[in-house]
CSV table of C-alpha atoms in Angstrom, one decimal:
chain,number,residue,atom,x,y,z
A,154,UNK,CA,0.0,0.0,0.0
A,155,UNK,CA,2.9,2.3,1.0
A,156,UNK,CA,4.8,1.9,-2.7
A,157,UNK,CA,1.0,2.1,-4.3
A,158,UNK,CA,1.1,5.4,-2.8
A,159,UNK,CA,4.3,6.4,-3.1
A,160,UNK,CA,4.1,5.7,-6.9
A,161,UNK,CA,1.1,7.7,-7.0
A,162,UNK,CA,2.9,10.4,-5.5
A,163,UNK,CA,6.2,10.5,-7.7
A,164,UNK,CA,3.4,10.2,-10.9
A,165,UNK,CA,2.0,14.0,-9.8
A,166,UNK,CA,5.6,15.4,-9.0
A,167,UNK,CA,6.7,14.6,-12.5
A,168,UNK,CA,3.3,16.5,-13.3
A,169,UNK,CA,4.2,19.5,-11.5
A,170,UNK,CA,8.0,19.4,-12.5
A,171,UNK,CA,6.7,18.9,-16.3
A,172,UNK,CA,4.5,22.8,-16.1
A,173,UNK,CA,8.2,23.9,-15.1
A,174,UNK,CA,9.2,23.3,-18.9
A,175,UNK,CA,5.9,24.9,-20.0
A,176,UNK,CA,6.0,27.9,-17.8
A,177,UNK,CA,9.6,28.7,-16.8
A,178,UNK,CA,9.0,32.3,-16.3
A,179,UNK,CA,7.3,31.6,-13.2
A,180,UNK,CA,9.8,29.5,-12.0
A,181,UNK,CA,12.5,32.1,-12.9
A,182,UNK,CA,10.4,34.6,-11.3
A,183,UNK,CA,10.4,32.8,-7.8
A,184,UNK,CA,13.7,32.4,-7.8
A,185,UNK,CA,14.7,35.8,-8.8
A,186,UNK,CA,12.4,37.2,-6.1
A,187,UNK,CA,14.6,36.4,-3.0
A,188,UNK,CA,17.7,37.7,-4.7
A,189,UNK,CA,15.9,41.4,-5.0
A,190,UNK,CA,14.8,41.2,-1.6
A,191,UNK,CA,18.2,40.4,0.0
A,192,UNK,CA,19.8,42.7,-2.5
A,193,UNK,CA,16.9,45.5,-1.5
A,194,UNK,CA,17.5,45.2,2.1
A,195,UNK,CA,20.8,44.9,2.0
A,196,UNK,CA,22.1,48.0,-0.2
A,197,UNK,CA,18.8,50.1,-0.8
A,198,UNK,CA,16.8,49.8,2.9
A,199,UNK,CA,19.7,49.2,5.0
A,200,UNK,CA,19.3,48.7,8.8
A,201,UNK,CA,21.0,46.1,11.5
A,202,UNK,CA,20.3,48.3,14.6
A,203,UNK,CA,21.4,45.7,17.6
A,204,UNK,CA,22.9,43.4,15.2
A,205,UNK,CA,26.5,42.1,16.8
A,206,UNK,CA,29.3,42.4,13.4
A,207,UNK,CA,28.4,42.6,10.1
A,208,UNK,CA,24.6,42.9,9.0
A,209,UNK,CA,24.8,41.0,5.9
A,210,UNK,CA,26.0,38.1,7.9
A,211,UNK,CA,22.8,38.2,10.0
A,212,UNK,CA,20.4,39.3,7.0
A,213,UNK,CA,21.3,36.1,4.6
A,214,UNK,CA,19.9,33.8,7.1
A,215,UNK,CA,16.9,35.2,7.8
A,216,UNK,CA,16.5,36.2,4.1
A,217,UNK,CA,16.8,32.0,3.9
A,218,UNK,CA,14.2,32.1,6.3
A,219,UNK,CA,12.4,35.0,4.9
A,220,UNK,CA,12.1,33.0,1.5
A,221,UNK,CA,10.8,29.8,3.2
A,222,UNK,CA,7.4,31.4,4.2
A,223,UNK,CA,7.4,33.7,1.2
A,224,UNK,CA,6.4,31.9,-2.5
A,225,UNK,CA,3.5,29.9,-1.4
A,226,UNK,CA,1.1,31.1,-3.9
A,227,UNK,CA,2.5,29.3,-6.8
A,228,UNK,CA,1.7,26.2,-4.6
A,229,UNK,CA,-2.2,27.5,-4.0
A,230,UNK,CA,-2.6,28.6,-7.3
A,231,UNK,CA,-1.8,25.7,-8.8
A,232,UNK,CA,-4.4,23.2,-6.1
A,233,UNK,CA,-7.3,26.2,-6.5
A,234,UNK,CA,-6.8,25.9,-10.8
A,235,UNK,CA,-7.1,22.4,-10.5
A,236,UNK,CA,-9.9,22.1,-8.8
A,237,UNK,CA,-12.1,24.8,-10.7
A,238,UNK,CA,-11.1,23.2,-14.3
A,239,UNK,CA,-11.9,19.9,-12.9
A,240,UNK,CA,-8.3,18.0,-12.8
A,241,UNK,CA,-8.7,16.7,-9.3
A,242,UNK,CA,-12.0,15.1,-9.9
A,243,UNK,CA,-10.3,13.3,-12.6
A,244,UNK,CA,-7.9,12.1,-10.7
A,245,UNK,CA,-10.2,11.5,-8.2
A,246,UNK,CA,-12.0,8.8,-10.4
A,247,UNK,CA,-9.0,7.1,-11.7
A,248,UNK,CA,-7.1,4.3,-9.2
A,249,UNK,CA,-5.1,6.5,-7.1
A,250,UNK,CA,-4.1,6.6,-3.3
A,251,UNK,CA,-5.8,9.4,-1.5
A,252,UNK,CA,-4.0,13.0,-1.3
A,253,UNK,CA,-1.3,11.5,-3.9
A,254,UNK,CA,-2.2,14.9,-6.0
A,255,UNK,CA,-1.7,16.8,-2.5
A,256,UNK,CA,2.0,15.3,-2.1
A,257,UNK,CA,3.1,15.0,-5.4
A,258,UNK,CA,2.7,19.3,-5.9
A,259,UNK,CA,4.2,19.5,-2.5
A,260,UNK,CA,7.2,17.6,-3.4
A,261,UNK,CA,7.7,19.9,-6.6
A,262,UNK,CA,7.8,23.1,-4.2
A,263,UNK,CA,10.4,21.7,-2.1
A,264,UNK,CA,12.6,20.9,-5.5
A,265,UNK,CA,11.8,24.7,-6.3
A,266,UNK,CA,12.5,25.5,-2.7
A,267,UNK,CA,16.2,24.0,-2.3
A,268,UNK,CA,16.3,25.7,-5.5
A,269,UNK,CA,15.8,29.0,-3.8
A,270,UNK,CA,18.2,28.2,-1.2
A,271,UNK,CA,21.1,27.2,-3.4
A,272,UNK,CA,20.6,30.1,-5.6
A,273,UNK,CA,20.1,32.8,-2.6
A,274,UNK,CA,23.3,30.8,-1.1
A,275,UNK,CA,25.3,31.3,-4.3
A,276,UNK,CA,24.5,35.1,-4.6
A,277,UNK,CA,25.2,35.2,-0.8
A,278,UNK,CA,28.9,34.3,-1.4
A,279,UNK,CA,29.3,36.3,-4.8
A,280,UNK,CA,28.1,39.1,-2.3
A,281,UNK,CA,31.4,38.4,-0.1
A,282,UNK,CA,29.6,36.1,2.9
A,283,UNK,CA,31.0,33.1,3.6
A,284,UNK,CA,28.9,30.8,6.1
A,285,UNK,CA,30.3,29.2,9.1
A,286,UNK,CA,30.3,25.7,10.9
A,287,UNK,CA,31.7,24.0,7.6
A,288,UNK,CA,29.3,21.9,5.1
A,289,UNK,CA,27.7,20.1,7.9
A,290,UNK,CA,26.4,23.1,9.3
A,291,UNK,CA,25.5,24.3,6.0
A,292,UNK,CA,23.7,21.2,5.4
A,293,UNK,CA,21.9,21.1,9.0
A,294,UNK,CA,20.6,24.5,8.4
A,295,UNK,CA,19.1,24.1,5.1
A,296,UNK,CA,17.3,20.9,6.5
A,297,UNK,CA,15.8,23.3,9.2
A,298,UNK,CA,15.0,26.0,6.3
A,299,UNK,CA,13.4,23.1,4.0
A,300,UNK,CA,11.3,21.9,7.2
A,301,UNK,CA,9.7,25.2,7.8
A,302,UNK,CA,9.2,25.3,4.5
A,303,UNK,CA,7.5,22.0,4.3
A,304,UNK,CA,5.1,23.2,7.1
A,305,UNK,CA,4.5,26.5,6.0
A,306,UNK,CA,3.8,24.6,2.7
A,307,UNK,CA,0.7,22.7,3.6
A,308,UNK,CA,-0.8,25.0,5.8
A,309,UNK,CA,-0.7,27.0,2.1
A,310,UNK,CA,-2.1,23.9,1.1
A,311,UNK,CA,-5.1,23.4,3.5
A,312,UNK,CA,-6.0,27.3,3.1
A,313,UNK,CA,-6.3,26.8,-0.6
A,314,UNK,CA,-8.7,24.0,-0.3
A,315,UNK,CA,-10.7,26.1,1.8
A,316,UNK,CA,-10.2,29.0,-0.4
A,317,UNK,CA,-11.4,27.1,-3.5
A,318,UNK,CA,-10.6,29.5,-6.1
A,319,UNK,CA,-7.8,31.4,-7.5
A,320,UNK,CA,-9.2,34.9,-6.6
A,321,UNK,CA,-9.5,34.1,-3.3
A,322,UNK,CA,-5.6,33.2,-3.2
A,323,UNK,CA,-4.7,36.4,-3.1
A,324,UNK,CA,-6.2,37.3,0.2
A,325,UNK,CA,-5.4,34.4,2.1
A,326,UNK,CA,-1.7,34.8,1.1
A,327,UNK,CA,-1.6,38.2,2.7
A,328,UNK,CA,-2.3,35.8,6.0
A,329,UNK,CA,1.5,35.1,5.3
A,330,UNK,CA,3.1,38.6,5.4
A,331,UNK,CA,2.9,38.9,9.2
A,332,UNK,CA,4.4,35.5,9.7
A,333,UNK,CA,7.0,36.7,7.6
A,334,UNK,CA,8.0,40.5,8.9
A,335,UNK,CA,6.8,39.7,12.6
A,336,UNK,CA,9.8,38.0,12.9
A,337,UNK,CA,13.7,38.9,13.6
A,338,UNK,CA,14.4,37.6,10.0
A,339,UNK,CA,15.7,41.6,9.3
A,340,UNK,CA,15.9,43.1,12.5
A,341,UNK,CA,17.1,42.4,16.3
A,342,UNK,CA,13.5,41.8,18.6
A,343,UNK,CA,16.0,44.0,21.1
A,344,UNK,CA,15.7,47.0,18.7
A,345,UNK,CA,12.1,46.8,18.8
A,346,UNK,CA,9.6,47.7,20.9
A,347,UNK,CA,8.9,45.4,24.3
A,348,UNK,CA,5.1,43.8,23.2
A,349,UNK,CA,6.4,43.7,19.4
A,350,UNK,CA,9.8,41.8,20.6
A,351,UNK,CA,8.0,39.3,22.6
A,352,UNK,CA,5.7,38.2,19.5
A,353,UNK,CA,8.7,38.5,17.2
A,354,UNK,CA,10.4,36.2,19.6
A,355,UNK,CA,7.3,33.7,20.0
A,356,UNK,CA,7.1,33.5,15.9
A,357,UNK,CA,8.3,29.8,14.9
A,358,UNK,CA,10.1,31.6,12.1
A,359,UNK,CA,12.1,33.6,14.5
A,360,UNK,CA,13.6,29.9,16.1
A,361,UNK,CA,14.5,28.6,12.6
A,362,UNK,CA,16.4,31.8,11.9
A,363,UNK,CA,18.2,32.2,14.9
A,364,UNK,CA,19.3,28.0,14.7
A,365,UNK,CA,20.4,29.0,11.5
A,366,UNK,CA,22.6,31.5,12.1
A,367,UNK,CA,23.7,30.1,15.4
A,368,UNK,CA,24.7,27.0,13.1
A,369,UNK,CA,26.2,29.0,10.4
A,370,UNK,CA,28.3,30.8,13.5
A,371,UNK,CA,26.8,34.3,13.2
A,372,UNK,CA,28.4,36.7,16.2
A,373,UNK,CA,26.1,36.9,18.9
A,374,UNK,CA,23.4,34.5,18.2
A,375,UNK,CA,21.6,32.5,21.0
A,376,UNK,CA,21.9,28.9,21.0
A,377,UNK,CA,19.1,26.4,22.0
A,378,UNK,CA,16.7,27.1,19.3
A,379,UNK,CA,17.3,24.0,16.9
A,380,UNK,CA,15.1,22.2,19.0
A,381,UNK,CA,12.4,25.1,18.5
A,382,UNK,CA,12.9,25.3,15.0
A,383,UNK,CA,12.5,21.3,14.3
A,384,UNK,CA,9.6,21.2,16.7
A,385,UNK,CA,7.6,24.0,15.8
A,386,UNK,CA,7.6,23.0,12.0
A,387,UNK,CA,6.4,18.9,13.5
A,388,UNK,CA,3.5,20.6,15.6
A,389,UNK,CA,2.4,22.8,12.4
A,390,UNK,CA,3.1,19.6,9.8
A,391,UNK,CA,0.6,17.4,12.4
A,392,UNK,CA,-2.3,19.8,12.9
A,393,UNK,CA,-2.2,21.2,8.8
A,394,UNK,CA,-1.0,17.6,6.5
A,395,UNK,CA,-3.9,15.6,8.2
A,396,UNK,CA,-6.5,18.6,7.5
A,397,UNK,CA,-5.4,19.0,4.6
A,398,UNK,CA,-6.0,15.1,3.4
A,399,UNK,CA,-9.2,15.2,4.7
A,400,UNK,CA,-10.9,18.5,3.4
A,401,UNK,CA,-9.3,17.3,-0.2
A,402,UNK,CA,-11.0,13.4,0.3
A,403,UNK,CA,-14.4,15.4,1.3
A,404,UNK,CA,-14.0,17.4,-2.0
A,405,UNK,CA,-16.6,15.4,-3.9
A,406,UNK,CA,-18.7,14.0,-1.5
């Protein structure tokens, strides 16, 4: 039953991957995104007040970070289309474990995703920064960044299912912006005001950004929050993958 499923699965990633060959502006387009914003706040905005050493070093984590919350419309877009032109009721009919369609479009975001992060990565060192804690560090904190992601990515998931059209995307992705800039992805939460520090500090994306640059060695980072940032992405993955499942098996009942 497992490989039934898992076959199923692989079947809709090569889907997904194939709309990259048929739409690769899009794909260019998300990837590009991350690389203005790094390059915007770094050069154009500015800031780093209470930031130990050099900013960029502290921005190009949480710009990692920043990019794993950030993109999730592609994913939504993508389930609402389906569903209004009638693709998953197809699929429905034909032989197929349940929520296959579900994991196989998830699985082509996190290829698109590590994507990101290489790319952000690379234009991170043309930009001078050099990560530290060697490749296994490197490789640690990109497993953190991908798990957020993988929350954060069916939580997207779940929202468009109940969103049920494309128009309505829109306005449930803004529910992602605060998740995004409540967080000390760009700034300190010391250089903030008390009440706003204390949510900034409380925001799941706030623990994978600090383990990442606590294991990238970032000057004055606190330690202790890898266990955060892999638990908070678990809690998030357990409430939002099962919900999402059983909203898309109710679909057509």
């Amino acid at each position: 039953m497992t490989a039934y499923a898992l076959t199923d699965s692989w079947t809709m990633t090569r889907r997904e991957l194939a709309r990259w060959g048929r739409q690769p502006v899009q794909l260019v387009v998300n990837l590009i995104f991350p690389v203005m914003l790094l390059l915007m706040f770094g050069y154009l905005v500015g800031g780093g007040r209470g930031v130990n050493g050099e900013y960029r070093d502290y921005l190009i984590p949480g710009m990692l970070a920043l990019t794993m919350a950030f993109g999730l419309e592609g994913t939504m877009l993508a389930v609402t289309q389906d569903l209004n032109k009638g693709v998953i009721d197809r699929f429905r009919s034909m032989p197929m474990a349940n929520g296959a369609v579900l994991v196989g479009r998830s699985a082509a975001d996190m290829l698109q995703s590590a994507l990101a992060l290489v790319v952000l990565i690379g234009v991170g060192a043309a930009l001078g920064w050099r990560p530290g804690g060697g490749p296994t560090a490197l490789i640690g904190a990109m497993g953190l960044l991908l798990l957020f992601r993988f929350a954060m990515l069916w939580i997207g998931i779940h929202l468009a299912l109940v969103a049920g059209k494309p128009e309505m995307v829109q306005a449930v992705q803004i529910l992602v912006w605060p998740v995004g800039f409540l967080s000390n992805a760009l700034a300190t939460p010391g250089s903030m005001p008390g009440w706003l520090g204390t949510v900034v500090e409380w925001n799941p994306m706030s623990h994978t950004a600090t383990a990442v640059r606590d294991l990238l060695g970032v000057p004055g980072t606190e330690s202790g929050h890898t266990w955060p940032a892999v638990l908070w992405p678990l809690a998030l993955l357990a409430a939002f993958f099962p919900l999402a499942v059983r909203r898309f098996a109710r679909l057509s009942r």
